[in-house]
Amino acid sequence: MQAPASRARTVALILSGVAVLFAFGFAIVVRRWWAVARVEGLASTFTGESEVTLTLLLALTLLLIAMLLRMGAAICELMWLERAISNLPIDLRRVGPIENVGPVHVFGIAFIPVVSWFWKLGMVASVSNGLEKLRLSTPFTARVPKHLGMTAVVLGWLPPLNIYLAPFLWEMYARRIDVVCVQLAAFEDSPQCAAAPEEM
């Protein structure tokens, strides 16, 4: 069993945290833009280099940066998912009708609009269900938080929760799955190690 992709998970968390800061900046600047626009008139937004125009451009720039950061974090989350799926036995690497899911599937389907939403949800369900099946032969003690992972994915569809809440629920889910993988690796090395839960 490969080690969990903890570096990708950490990078995703950092990018998501910085995205939240830019999103807060966007909200603050939008409030400033609205206050100025009420004084100068909304029509002044499109009249050139007025304060209201520059304020709106700044707000949109901050929002764009926040979205790009979240896209980077989403790619890191896929890297973590790919490692989690690859740690399952081949017969458990199934998402919907696709068997033996590999990196090509994980990343390729994730970039298909709309389908990608349900694809990530399916991968989370497959990883969680696969680990629960492994529990039957390898009695690890950590919980598999399937509902937490699926909630994080669903909230990732809903702005602004996809910036303010979903990434941090995802981190909680991924961290707990990593604990399961560490316990499974310990069980493979020494059966006695599987009896003691790992520290979070």
mmCIF file of C-alpha atoms in Angstrom:
data_model
loop_
_atom_site.group_PDB
_atom_site.id
_atom_site.type_symbol
_atom_site.label_atom_id
_atom_site.label_comp_id
_atom_site.label_asym_id
_atom_site.label_seq_id
_atom_site.Cartn_x
_atom_site.Cartn_y
_atom_site.Cartn_z
ATOM 1 C CA MET A 1 0.000 0.000 0.000
ATOM 2 C CA GLN A 2 1.312 3.433 -0.957
ATOM 3 C CA ALA A 3 1.557 6.224 1.603
ATOM 4 C CA PRO A 4 -1.399 8.672 1.590
ATOM 5 C CA ALA A 5 -0.962 11.725 -0.640
ATOM 6 C CA SER A 6 -0.740 14.011 2.379
ATOM 7 C CA ARG A 7 1.286 16.648 0.519
ATOM 8 C CA ALA A 8 -1.443 17.093 -2.109
ATOM 9 C CA ARG A 9 -4.030 17.279 0.675
ATOM 10 C CA THR A 10 -2.008 19.948 2.500
ATOM 11 C CA VAL A 11 -1.505 22.031 -0.656
ATOM 12 C CA ALA A 12 -5.251 21.851 -1.337
ATOM 13 C CA LEU A 13 -5.967 23.121 2.166
ATOM 14 C CA ILE A 14 -3.508 26.009 1.853
ATOM 15 C CA LEU A 15 -4.836 27.052 -1.566
ATOM 16 C CA SER A 16 -8.406 26.892 -0.253
ATOM 17 C CA GLY A 17 -7.502 29.000 2.786
ATOM 18 C CA VAL A 18 -5.897 31.685 0.601
ATOM 19 C CA ALA A 19 -8.942 31.557 -1.705
ATOM 20 C CA VAL A 20 -11.157 32.352 1.284
ATOM 21 C CA LEU A 21 -9.056 35.448 2.016
ATOM 22 C CA PHE A 22 -9.422 36.662 -1.570
ATOM 23 C CA ALA A 23 -13.156 35.935 -1.441
ATOM 24 C CA PHE A 24 -13.463 38.050 1.696
ATOM 25 C CA GLY A 25 -11.501 40.775 -0.080
ATOM 26 C CA PHE A 26 -13.934 40.548 -2.995
ATOM 27 C CA ALA A 27 -16.905 40.978 -0.630
ATOM 28 C CA ILE A 28 -15.323 44.019 1.035
ATOM 29 C CA VAL A 29 -14.472 45.700 -2.280
ATOM 30 C CA VAL A 30 -17.956 44.990 -3.671
ATOM 31 C CA ARG A 31 -19.465 46.766 -0.679
ATOM 32 C CA ARG A 32 -17.137 49.707 -1.380
ATOM 33 C CA TRP A 33 -18.106 49.647 -5.070
ATOM 34 C CA TRP A 34 -21.809 49.670 -4.195
ATOM 35 C CA ALA A 35 -21.365 52.602 -1.816
ATOM 36 C CA VAL A 36 -19.505 54.637 -4.457
ATOM 37 C CA ALA A 37 -21.900 53.610 -7.248
ATOM 38 C CA ARG A 38 -24.888 54.841 -5.237
ATOM 39 C CA VAL A 39 -23.251 58.270 -5.030
ATOM 40 C CA GLU A 40 -21.902 58.518 -8.574
ATOM 41 C CA GLY A 41 -24.612 56.448 -10.274
ATOM 42 C CA LEU A 42 -24.393 52.938 -11.664
ATOM 43 C CA ALA A 43 -23.970 54.322 -15.176
ATOM 44 C CA SER A 44 -20.585 55.726 -14.132
ATOM 45 C CA THR A 45 -19.288 52.140 -13.889
ATOM 46 C CA PHE A 46 -18.856 52.103 -17.659
ATOM 47 C CA THR A 47 -17.497 55.607 -18.208
ATOM 48 C CA GLY A 48 -13.771 54.874 -18.052
ATOM 49 C CA GLU A 49 -11.308 55.336 -15.188
ATOM 50 C CA SER A 50 -13.737 56.572 -12.559
ATOM 51 C CA GLU A 51 -13.410 55.333 -8.973
ATOM 52 C CA VAL A 52 -16.483 53.148 -9.328
ATOM 53 C CA THR A 53 -15.053 51.455 -12.443
ATOM 54 C CA LEU A 54 -11.678 50.766 -10.842
ATOM 55 C CA THR A 55 -13.324 49.477 -7.693
ATOM 56 C CA LEU A 56 -15.442 47.029 -9.678
ATOM 57 C CA LEU A 57 -12.410 45.827 -11.647
ATOM 58 C CA LEU A 58 -10.530 45.244 -8.393
ATOM 59 C CA ALA A 59 -13.463 43.244 -6.994
ATOM 60 C CA LEU A 60 -13.663 41.065 -10.111
ATOM 61 C CA THR A 61 -9.898 40.507 -10.049
ATOM 62 C CA LEU A 62 -10.047 39.319 -6.446
ATOM 63 C CA LEU A 63 -12.916 36.958 -7.314
ATOM 64 C CA LEU A 64 -11.013 35.571 -10.305
ATOM 65 C CA ILE A 65 -7.948 34.876 -8.144
ATOM 66 C CA ALA A 66 -10.122 33.115 -5.546
ATOM 67 C CA MET A 67 -11.649 30.921 -8.251
ATOM 68 C CA LEU A 68 -8.243 30.054 -9.742
ATOM 69 C CA LEU A 69 -6.941 29.106 -6.308
ATOM 70 C CA ARG A 70 -9.943 26.821 -5.763
ATOM 71 C CA MET A 71 -9.348 25.221 -9.155
ATOM 72 C CA GLY A 72 -5.770 24.483 -8.110
ATOM 73 C CA ALA A 73 -7.029 23.049 -4.830
ATOM 74 C CA ALA A 74 -9.544 20.877 -6.724
ATOM 75 C CA ILE A 75 -6.717 19.401 -8.814
ATOM 76 C CA CYS A 76 -4.809 18.582 -5.617
ATOM 77 C CA GLU A 77 -7.948 16.940 -4.232
ATOM 78 C CA LEU A 78 -8.088 14.770 -7.363
ATOM 79 C CA MET A 79 -4.444 13.797 -6.840
ATOM 80 C CA TRP A 80 -5.321 12.707 -3.312
ATOM 81 C CA LEU A 81 -8.362 10.765 -4.571
ATOM 82 C CA GLU A 82 -6.278 8.998 -7.203
ATOM 83 C CA ARG A 83 -3.882 7.772 -4.507
ATOM 84 C CA ALA A 84 -6.780 6.690 -2.276
ATOM 85 C CA ILE A 85 -8.365 4.671 -5.084
ATOM 86 C CA SER A 86 -5.045 3.132 -6.116
ATOM 87 C CA ASN A 87 -4.642 1.778 -2.570
ATOM 88 C CA LEU A 88 -7.772 -0.334 -2.986
ATOM 89 C CA PRO A 89 -7.600 -3.870 -4.409
ATOM 90 C CA ILE A 90 -8.296 -3.948 -8.160
ATOM 91 C CA ASP A 91 -11.714 -5.529 -7.711
ATOM 92 C CA LEU A 92 -12.805 -2.599 -5.507
ATOM 93 C CA ARG A 93 -11.620 0.161 -7.861
ATOM 94 C CA ARG A 94 -14.988 0.591 -9.504
ATOM 95 C CA VAL A 95 -16.916 3.856 -9.965
ATOM 96 C CA GLY A 96 -20.335 3.335 -11.523
ATOM 97 C CA PRO A 97 -19.913 1.253 -14.700
ATOM 98 C CA ILE A 98 -16.138 1.848 -14.883
ATOM 99 C CA GLU A 99 -13.962 -0.929 -13.478
ATOM 100 C CA ASN A 100 -10.305 -0.735 -12.417
ATOM 101 C CA VAL A 101 -10.318 3.072 -12.221
ATOM 102 C CA GLY A 102 -6.871 4.531 -12.819
ATOM 103 C CA PRO A 103 -5.273 7.977 -13.183
ATOM 104 C CA VAL A 104 -6.602 8.416 -16.736
ATOM 105 C CA HIS A 105 -10.165 7.968 -15.498
ATOM 106 C CA VAL A 106 -9.713 10.045 -12.344
ATOM 107 C CA PHE A 107 -8.362 13.100 -14.151
ATOM 108 C CA GLY A 108 -9.929 12.651 -17.587
ATOM 109 C CA ILE A 109 -13.555 12.380 -16.513
ATOM 110 C CA ALA A 110 -13.045 15.100 -13.877
ATOM 111 C CA PHE A 111 -12.673 17.687 -16.657
ATOM 112 C CA ILE A 112 -15.954 16.871 -18.396
ATOM 113 C CA PRO A 113 -18.478 19.617 -17.497
ATOM 114 C CA VAL A 114 -21.400 18.545 -15.271
ATOM 115 C CA VAL A 115 -20.288 14.882 -15.368
ATOM 116 C CA SER A 116 -17.331 15.846 -13.174
ATOM 117 C CA TRP A 117 -19.673 16.749 -10.289
ATOM 118 C CA PHE A 118 -21.148 13.263 -10.126
ATOM 119 C CA TRP A 119 -17.817 11.614 -10.929
ATOM 120 C CA LYS A 120 -16.155 12.997 -7.813
ATOM 121 C CA LEU A 121 -19.183 11.985 -5.751
ATOM 122 C CA GLY A 122 -18.929 8.470 -7.151
ATOM 123 C CA MET A 123 -15.206 8.270 -6.382
ATOM 124 C CA VAL A 124 -15.793 9.286 -2.771
ATOM 125 C CA ALA A 125 -18.503 6.649 -2.423
ATOM 126 C CA SER A 126 -16.257 3.996 -4.013
ATOM 127 C CA VAL A 127 -13.288 4.779 -1.769
ATOM 128 C CA SER A 128 -15.471 4.738 1.336
ATOM 129 C CA ASN A 129 -17.339 1.549 0.400
ATOM 130 C CA GLY A 130 -14.116 -0.157 -0.621
ATOM 131 C CA LEU A 131 -12.488 0.587 2.722
ATOM 132 C CA GLU A 132 -15.530 -0.742 4.561
ATOM 133 C CA LYS A 133 -15.240 -3.990 2.592
ATOM 134 C CA LEU A 134 -11.555 -4.199 3.501
ATOM 135 C CA ARG A 135 -12.546 -3.910 7.159
ATOM 136 C CA LEU A 136 -14.028 -7.415 6.907
ATOM 137 C CA SER A 137 -10.605 -8.947 6.249
ATOM 138 C CA THR A 138 -8.413 -6.279 7.867
ATOM 139 C CA PRO A 139 -10.103 -5.121 11.085
ATOM 140 C CA PHE A 140 -8.832 -1.548 11.328
ATOM 141 C CA THR A 141 -10.421 0.629 14.007
ATOM 142 C CA ALA A 142 -10.732 4.058 12.342
ATOM 143 C CA ARG A 143 -14.095 5.287 11.077
ATOM 144 C CA VAL A 144 -14.730 5.756 7.355
ATOM 145 C CA PRO A 145 -16.634 9.080 7.098
ATOM 146 C CA LYS A 146 -18.495 8.425 3.850
ATOM 147 C CA HIS A 147 -21.288 10.938 4.520
ATOM 148 C CA LEU A 148 -18.792 13.672 5.397
ATOM 149 C CA GLY A 149 -17.000 13.212 2.075
ATOM 150 C CA MET A 150 -20.222 13.190 0.066
ATOM 151 C CA THR A 151 -21.443 16.307 1.894
ATOM 152 C CA ALA A 152 -18.186 18.091 1.047
ATOM 153 C CA VAL A 153 -18.606 17.228 -2.641
ATOM 154 C CA VAL A 154 -22.262 18.330 -2.765
ATOM 155 C CA LEU A 155 -21.493 21.632 -1.019
ATOM 156 C CA GLY A 156 -18.732 22.113 -3.576
ATOM 157 C CA TRP A 157 -21.480 22.569 -6.169
ATOM 158 C CA LEU A 158 -22.992 25.555 -4.334
ATOM 159 C CA PRO A 159 -21.417 29.018 -4.352
ATOM 160 C CA PRO A 160 -20.306 30.512 -2.003
ATOM 161 C CA LEU A 161 -20.211 27.326 0.121
ATOM 162 C CA ASN A 162 -17.772 25.851 -2.407
ATOM 163 C CA ILE A 163 -15.207 28.391 -1.177
ATOM 164 C CA TYR A 164 -16.119 29.005 2.458
ATOM 165 C CA LEU A 165 -17.120 25.540 3.709
ATOM 166 C CA ALA A 166 -16.670 22.612 1.282
ATOM 167 C CA PRO A 167 -12.816 22.638 1.202
ATOM 168 C CA PHE A 168 -12.571 22.341 4.959
ATOM 169 C CA LEU A 169 -15.108 19.535 5.177
ATOM 170 C CA TRP A 170 -13.080 17.835 2.459
ATOM 171 C CA GLU A 171 -9.909 18.200 4.543
ATOM 172 C CA MET A 172 -11.668 16.539 7.492
ATOM 173 C CA TYR A 173 -12.772 13.668 5.262
ATOM 174 C CA ALA A 174 -9.378 13.202 3.598
ATOM 175 C CA ARG A 175 -7.508 13.311 6.905
ATOM 176 C CA ARG A 176 -9.700 10.552 8.347
ATOM 177 C CA ILE A 177 -9.297 8.405 5.248
ATOM 178 C CA ASP A 178 -5.519 8.834 5.548
ATOM 179 C CA VAL A 179 -5.750 7.486 9.102
ATOM 180 C CA VAL A 180 -7.500 4.398 7.728
ATOM 181 C CA CYS A 181 -4.761 3.917 5.112
ATOM 182 C CA VAL A 182 -2.046 4.233 7.760
ATOM 183 C CA GLN A 183 -3.768 1.589 9.867
ATOM 184 C CA LEU A 184 -4.077 -0.723 6.860
ATOM 185 C CA ALA A 185 -0.374 -0.283 6.075
ATOM 186 C CA ALA A 186 0.501 -1.040 9.689
ATOM 187 C CA PHE A 187 -1.651 -4.156 9.577
ATOM 188 C CA GLU A 188 0.201 -5.351 6.474
ATOM 189 C CA ASP A 189 3.575 -4.872 8.187
ATOM 190 C CA SER A 190 2.558 -6.338 11.520
ATOM 191 C CA PRO A 191 -0.906 -7.656 12.447
ATOM 192 C CA GLN A 192 -0.447 -6.499 16.036
ATOM 193 C CA CYS A 193 -0.188 -2.875 14.885
ATOM 194 C CA ALA A 194 -3.736 -2.873 13.549
ATOM 195 C CA ALA A 195 -5.230 -3.062 17.028
ATOM 196 C CA ALA A 196 -4.081 0.422 18.065
ATOM 197 C CA PRO A 197 -5.774 3.414 16.367
ATOM 198 C CA GLU A 198 -3.534 6.040 14.803
ATOM 199 C CA GLU A 199 -3.473 9.576 16.164
ATOM 200 C CA MET A 200 -5.145 12.191 13.972
#
